[in-house]
Short mmCIF file of N, CA, C and O in Angstrom, two decimals:
data_model
loop_
_atom_site.label_atom_id
_atom_site.label_comp_id
_atom_site.label_asym_id
_atom_site.label_seq_id
_atom_site.Cartn_x
_atom_site.Cartn_y
_atom_site.Cartn_z
N UNK A 229 -10.07 -17.52 -22.25
CA UNK A 229 -10.79 -16.42 -21.63
C UNK A 229 -10.99 -16.67 -20.14
O UNK A 229 -11.09 -15.73 -19.36
N UNK A 230 -10.99 -17.93 -19.75
CA UNK A 230 -11.17 -18.28 -18.35
C UNK A 230 -10.03 -17.72 -17.50
O UNK A 230 -10.27 -17.19 -16.40
N UNK A 231 -8.80 -17.82 -17.99
CA UNK A 231 -7.65 -17.29 -17.26
C UNK A 231 -7.72 -15.77 -17.12
O UNK A 231 -7.31 -15.22 -16.10
N UNK A 232 -8.25 -15.11 -18.12
CA UNK A 232 -8.38 -13.65 -18.06
C UNK A 232 -9.36 -13.25 -16.96
O UNK A 232 -9.12 -12.31 -16.22
N UNK A 233 -10.44 -13.99 -16.84
CA UNK A 233 -11.41 -13.73 -15.79
C UNK A 233 -10.78 -13.95 -14.42
O UNK A 233 -10.98 -13.16 -13.49
N UNK A 234 -9.98 -15.01 -14.28
CA UNK A 234 -9.26 -15.27 -13.03
C UNK A 234 -8.32 -14.12 -12.70
O UNK A 234 -8.19 -13.72 -11.55
N UNK A 235 -7.66 -13.59 -13.72
CA UNK A 235 -6.74 -12.48 -13.53
C UNK A 235 -7.46 -11.26 -12.98
O UNK A 235 -7.00 -10.63 -12.02
N UNK A 236 -8.60 -10.93 -13.56
CA UNK A 236 -9.38 -9.79 -13.08
C UNK A 236 -9.83 -9.99 -11.64
O UNK A 236 -9.77 -9.06 -10.83
N UNK A 237 -10.26 -11.20 -11.30
CA UNK A 237 -10.69 -11.50 -9.94
C UNK A 237 -9.53 -11.39 -8.96
O UNK A 237 -9.68 -10.89 -7.84
N UNK A 238 -8.35 -11.83 -9.37
CA UNK A 238 -7.18 -11.78 -8.52
C UNK A 238 -6.77 -10.34 -8.24
O UNK A 238 -6.44 -9.98 -7.10
N UNK A 239 -6.82 -9.50 -9.25
CA UNK A 239 -6.49 -8.08 -9.07
C UNK A 239 -7.48 -7.45 -8.08
O UNK A 239 -7.08 -6.73 -7.17
N UNK A 240 -8.75 -7.76 -8.25
CA UNK A 240 -9.76 -7.20 -7.35
C UNK A 240 -9.58 -7.71 -5.93
O UNK A 240 -9.82 -6.96 -4.97
N UNK A 241 -9.12 -8.94 -5.78
CA UNK A 241 -9.01 -9.52 -4.44
C UNK A 241 -7.88 -8.90 -3.61
O UNK A 241 -7.94 -8.94 -2.38
N UNK A 242 -6.88 -8.32 -4.25
CA UNK A 242 -5.78 -7.74 -3.47
C UNK A 242 -5.99 -6.25 -3.21
O UNK A 242 -5.20 -5.63 -2.49
N UNK A 243 -7.04 -5.68 -3.73
CA UNK A 243 -7.27 -4.24 -3.59
C UNK A 243 -7.40 -3.81 -2.12
O UNK A 243 -6.78 -2.82 -1.70
N UNK A 244 -8.14 -4.56 -1.33
CA UNK A 244 -8.32 -4.19 0.08
C UNK A 244 -6.99 -4.23 0.83
O UNK A 244 -6.70 -3.32 1.62
N UNK A 245 -6.19 -5.25 0.57
CA UNK A 245 -4.89 -5.33 1.23
C UNK A 245 -3.96 -4.21 0.77
O UNK A 245 -3.17 -3.69 1.56
N UNK A 246 -4.04 -3.83 -0.49
CA UNK A 246 -3.21 -2.74 -0.99
C UNK A 246 -3.58 -1.44 -0.28
O UNK A 246 -2.69 -0.67 0.12
N UNK A 247 -4.86 -1.22 -0.07
CA UNK A 247 -5.29 -0.02 0.64
C UNK A 247 -4.81 -0.04 2.09
O UNK A 247 -4.36 0.97 2.62
N UNK A 248 -4.90 -1.21 2.73
CA UNK A 248 -4.44 -1.33 4.11
C UNK A 248 -2.94 -1.04 4.21
O UNK A 248 -2.48 -0.39 5.14
N UNK A 249 -2.19 -1.51 3.22
CA UNK A 249 -0.74 -1.30 3.25
C UNK A 249 -0.39 0.16 3.01
O UNK A 249 0.35 0.77 3.77
N UNK A 250 -0.92 0.72 1.93
CA UNK A 250 -0.54 2.08 1.55
C UNK A 250 -1.14 3.15 2.46
O UNK A 250 -0.51 4.15 2.74
N UNK A 251 -2.37 2.94 2.92
CA UNK A 251 -3.03 3.96 3.73
C UNK A 251 -2.75 3.82 5.23
O UNK A 251 -2.68 4.81 5.94
N UNK A 252 -2.59 2.58 5.70
CA UNK A 252 -2.45 2.35 7.13
C UNK A 252 -1.07 1.84 7.53
O UNK A 252 -0.81 1.66 8.72
N UNK A 253 -0.25 1.53 6.56
CA UNK A 253 1.09 1.04 6.85
C UNK A 253 1.10 -0.38 7.43
O UNK A 253 2.04 -0.76 8.12
N UNK A 254 0.09 -1.16 7.11
CA UNK A 254 -0.02 -2.53 7.61
C UNK A 254 0.93 -3.42 6.81
O UNK A 254 0.68 -3.75 5.66
N UNK A 255 2.04 -3.82 7.43
CA UNK A 255 3.06 -4.58 6.69
C UNK A 255 2.59 -5.99 6.34
O UNK A 255 3.02 -6.55 5.33
N UNK A 256 1.72 -6.58 7.15
CA UNK A 256 1.20 -7.91 6.82
C UNK A 256 0.35 -7.84 5.54
O UNK A 256 0.40 -8.75 4.71
N UNK A 257 -0.38 -6.76 5.38
CA UNK A 257 -1.17 -6.57 4.16
C UNK A 257 -0.24 -6.42 2.97
O UNK A 257 -0.53 -6.91 1.88
N UNK A 258 0.90 -5.77 3.18
CA UNK A 258 1.88 -5.62 2.10
C UNK A 258 2.42 -6.96 1.66
O UNK A 258 2.62 -7.20 0.46
N UNK A 259 2.62 -7.86 2.60
CA UNK A 259 3.07 -9.21 2.27
C UNK A 259 2.03 -9.94 1.43
O UNK A 259 2.36 -10.61 0.44
N UNK A 260 0.77 -9.78 1.81
CA UNK A 260 -0.31 -10.43 1.03
C UNK A 260 -0.40 -9.83 -0.37
O UNK A 260 -0.65 -10.56 -1.34
N UNK A 261 -0.18 -8.53 -0.50
CA UNK A 261 -0.20 -7.89 -1.82
C UNK A 261 0.94 -8.43 -2.68
O UNK A 261 0.74 -8.76 -3.85
N UNK A 262 2.12 -8.55 -2.09
CA UNK A 262 3.26 -9.08 -2.85
C UNK A 262 2.99 -10.50 -3.31
O UNK A 262 3.31 -10.87 -4.45
N UNK A 263 2.39 -11.32 -2.45
CA UNK A 263 2.05 -12.69 -2.83
C UNK A 263 1.03 -12.69 -3.97
O UNK A 263 1.16 -13.43 -4.95
N UNK A 264 0.03 -11.84 -3.86
CA UNK A 264 -0.98 -11.74 -4.91
C UNK A 264 -0.38 -11.28 -6.23
O UNK A 264 -0.74 -11.77 -7.30
N UNK A 265 0.54 -10.34 -6.16
CA UNK A 265 1.19 -9.86 -7.38
C UNK A 265 2.03 -10.94 -8.04
O UNK A 265 2.10 -11.02 -9.27
N UNK A 266 2.64 -11.80 -7.24
CA UNK A 266 3.40 -12.92 -7.80
C UNK A 266 2.45 -13.87 -8.52
O UNK A 266 2.77 -14.37 -9.61
N UNK A 267 1.28 -14.11 -7.94
CA UNK A 267 0.29 -14.97 -8.58
C UNK A 267 -0.19 -14.33 -9.88
O UNK A 267 -0.40 -15.02 -10.89
N UNK A 268 -0.37 -13.01 -9.87
CA UNK A 268 -0.78 -12.29 -11.08
C UNK A 268 0.28 -12.45 -12.16
O UNK A 268 -0.04 -12.70 -13.34
N UNK A 269 1.53 -12.31 -11.79
CA UNK A 269 2.63 -12.45 -12.75
C UNK A 269 2.61 -13.83 -13.40
O UNK A 269 2.73 -13.96 -14.62
N UNK A 270 2.43 -14.87 -12.57
CA UNK A 270 2.41 -16.24 -13.08
C UNK A 270 1.22 -16.45 -14.01
O UNK A 270 1.37 -17.03 -15.10
N UNK A 271 0.06 -15.98 -13.59
CA UNK A 271 -1.14 -16.15 -14.41
C UNK A 271 -1.03 -15.36 -15.71
O UNK A 271 -1.44 -15.85 -16.77
N UNK A 272 -0.46 -14.17 -15.65
CA UNK A 272 -0.28 -13.36 -16.86
C UNK A 272 0.62 -14.08 -17.86
O UNK A 272 0.36 -14.07 -19.07
N UNK A 273 1.66 -14.74 -17.37
CA UNK A 273 2.55 -15.49 -18.25
C UNK A 273 1.81 -16.66 -18.89
O UNK A 273 2.00 -16.95 -20.07
N UNK A 274 0.96 -17.32 -18.12
CA UNK A 274 0.17 -18.42 -18.67
C UNK A 274 -0.75 -17.90 -19.78
O UNK A 274 -0.90 -18.55 -20.82
N UNK A 275 -1.35 -16.74 -19.56
CA UNK A 275 -2.23 -16.15 -20.58
C UNK A 275 -1.43 -15.81 -21.83
O UNK A 275 -1.87 -16.06 -22.96
N UNK A 276 -0.24 -15.25 -21.65
CA UNK A 276 0.62 -14.93 -22.80
C UNK A 276 0.93 -16.18 -23.61
O UNK A 276 0.86 -16.18 -24.84
N UNK A 277 1.29 -17.26 -22.92
CA UNK A 277 1.60 -18.51 -23.60
C UNK A 277 0.39 -19.07 -24.33
O UNK A 277 0.50 -19.59 -25.44
N UNK A 278 -0.77 -18.96 -23.71
CA UNK A 278 -2.02 -19.44 -24.32
C UNK A 278 -2.32 -18.65 -25.60
O UNK A 278 -2.68 -19.23 -26.63
N UNK A 279 -2.16 -17.34 -25.54
CA UNK A 279 -2.42 -16.50 -26.71
C UNK A 279 -1.46 -16.84 -27.84
O UNK A 279 -1.87 -16.96 -29.00
N UNK A 280 -0.20 -17.01 -27.50
CA UNK A 280 0.80 -17.37 -28.51
C UNK A 280 0.45 -18.70 -29.16
O UNK A 280 0.55 -18.84 -30.39
N UNK A 281 0.04 -19.68 -28.37
CA UNK A 281 -0.31 -20.99 -28.91
C UNK A 281 -1.51 -20.88 -29.86
O UNK A 281 -1.52 -21.50 -30.93
N UNK A 282 -2.50 -20.08 -29.49
CA UNK A 282 -3.68 -19.92 -30.33
C UNK A 282 -3.31 -19.21 -31.64
O UNK A 282 -3.77 -19.61 -32.72
N UNK A 283 -2.46 -18.18 -31.55
CA UNK A 283 -2.02 -17.47 -32.75
C UNK A 283 -1.26 -18.40 -33.68
O UNK A 283 -1.46 -18.38 -34.90
N UNK A 284 -0.36 -19.21 -33.12
CA UNK A 284 0.44 -20.10 -33.94
C UNK A 284 -0.41 -21.21 -34.56
O UNK A 284 -0.16 -21.62 -35.70
N UNK A 285 -1.42 -21.66 -33.86
CA UNK A 285 -2.31 -22.70 -34.39
C UNK A 285 -3.14 -22.13 -35.55
O UNK A 285 -3.45 -22.85 -36.50
N UNK A 286 -3.49 -20.85 -35.47
CA UNK A 286 -4.28 -20.22 -36.53
C UNK A 286 -3.47 -20.04 -37.81
O UNK A 286 -4.02 -20.02 -38.91
N UNK A 287 -2.16 -19.93 -37.70
CA UNK A 287 -1.31 -19.74 -38.86
C UNK A 287 -1.15 -21.00 -39.68
O UNK A 287 -0.80 -20.96 -40.85
N UNK A 288 -1.39 -22.15 -39.07
CA UNK A 288 -1.17 -23.42 -39.77
C UNK A 288 -2.36 -23.83 -40.57
O UNK A 288 -3.41 -23.47 -40.53
#
């Protein structure tokens, strides 16, 4: 559950930069959004692996 909380915080943290990019055309903010999205992707994969491990442990 800790990783899920981190994921929510990460999504919230890139919101301001996303607004700067889409509303103001700030390309540096777009770079920060892309970096944040890559971190989200990595963390999401970790959460998926964690869930799979817990499900498989419960089956045994």
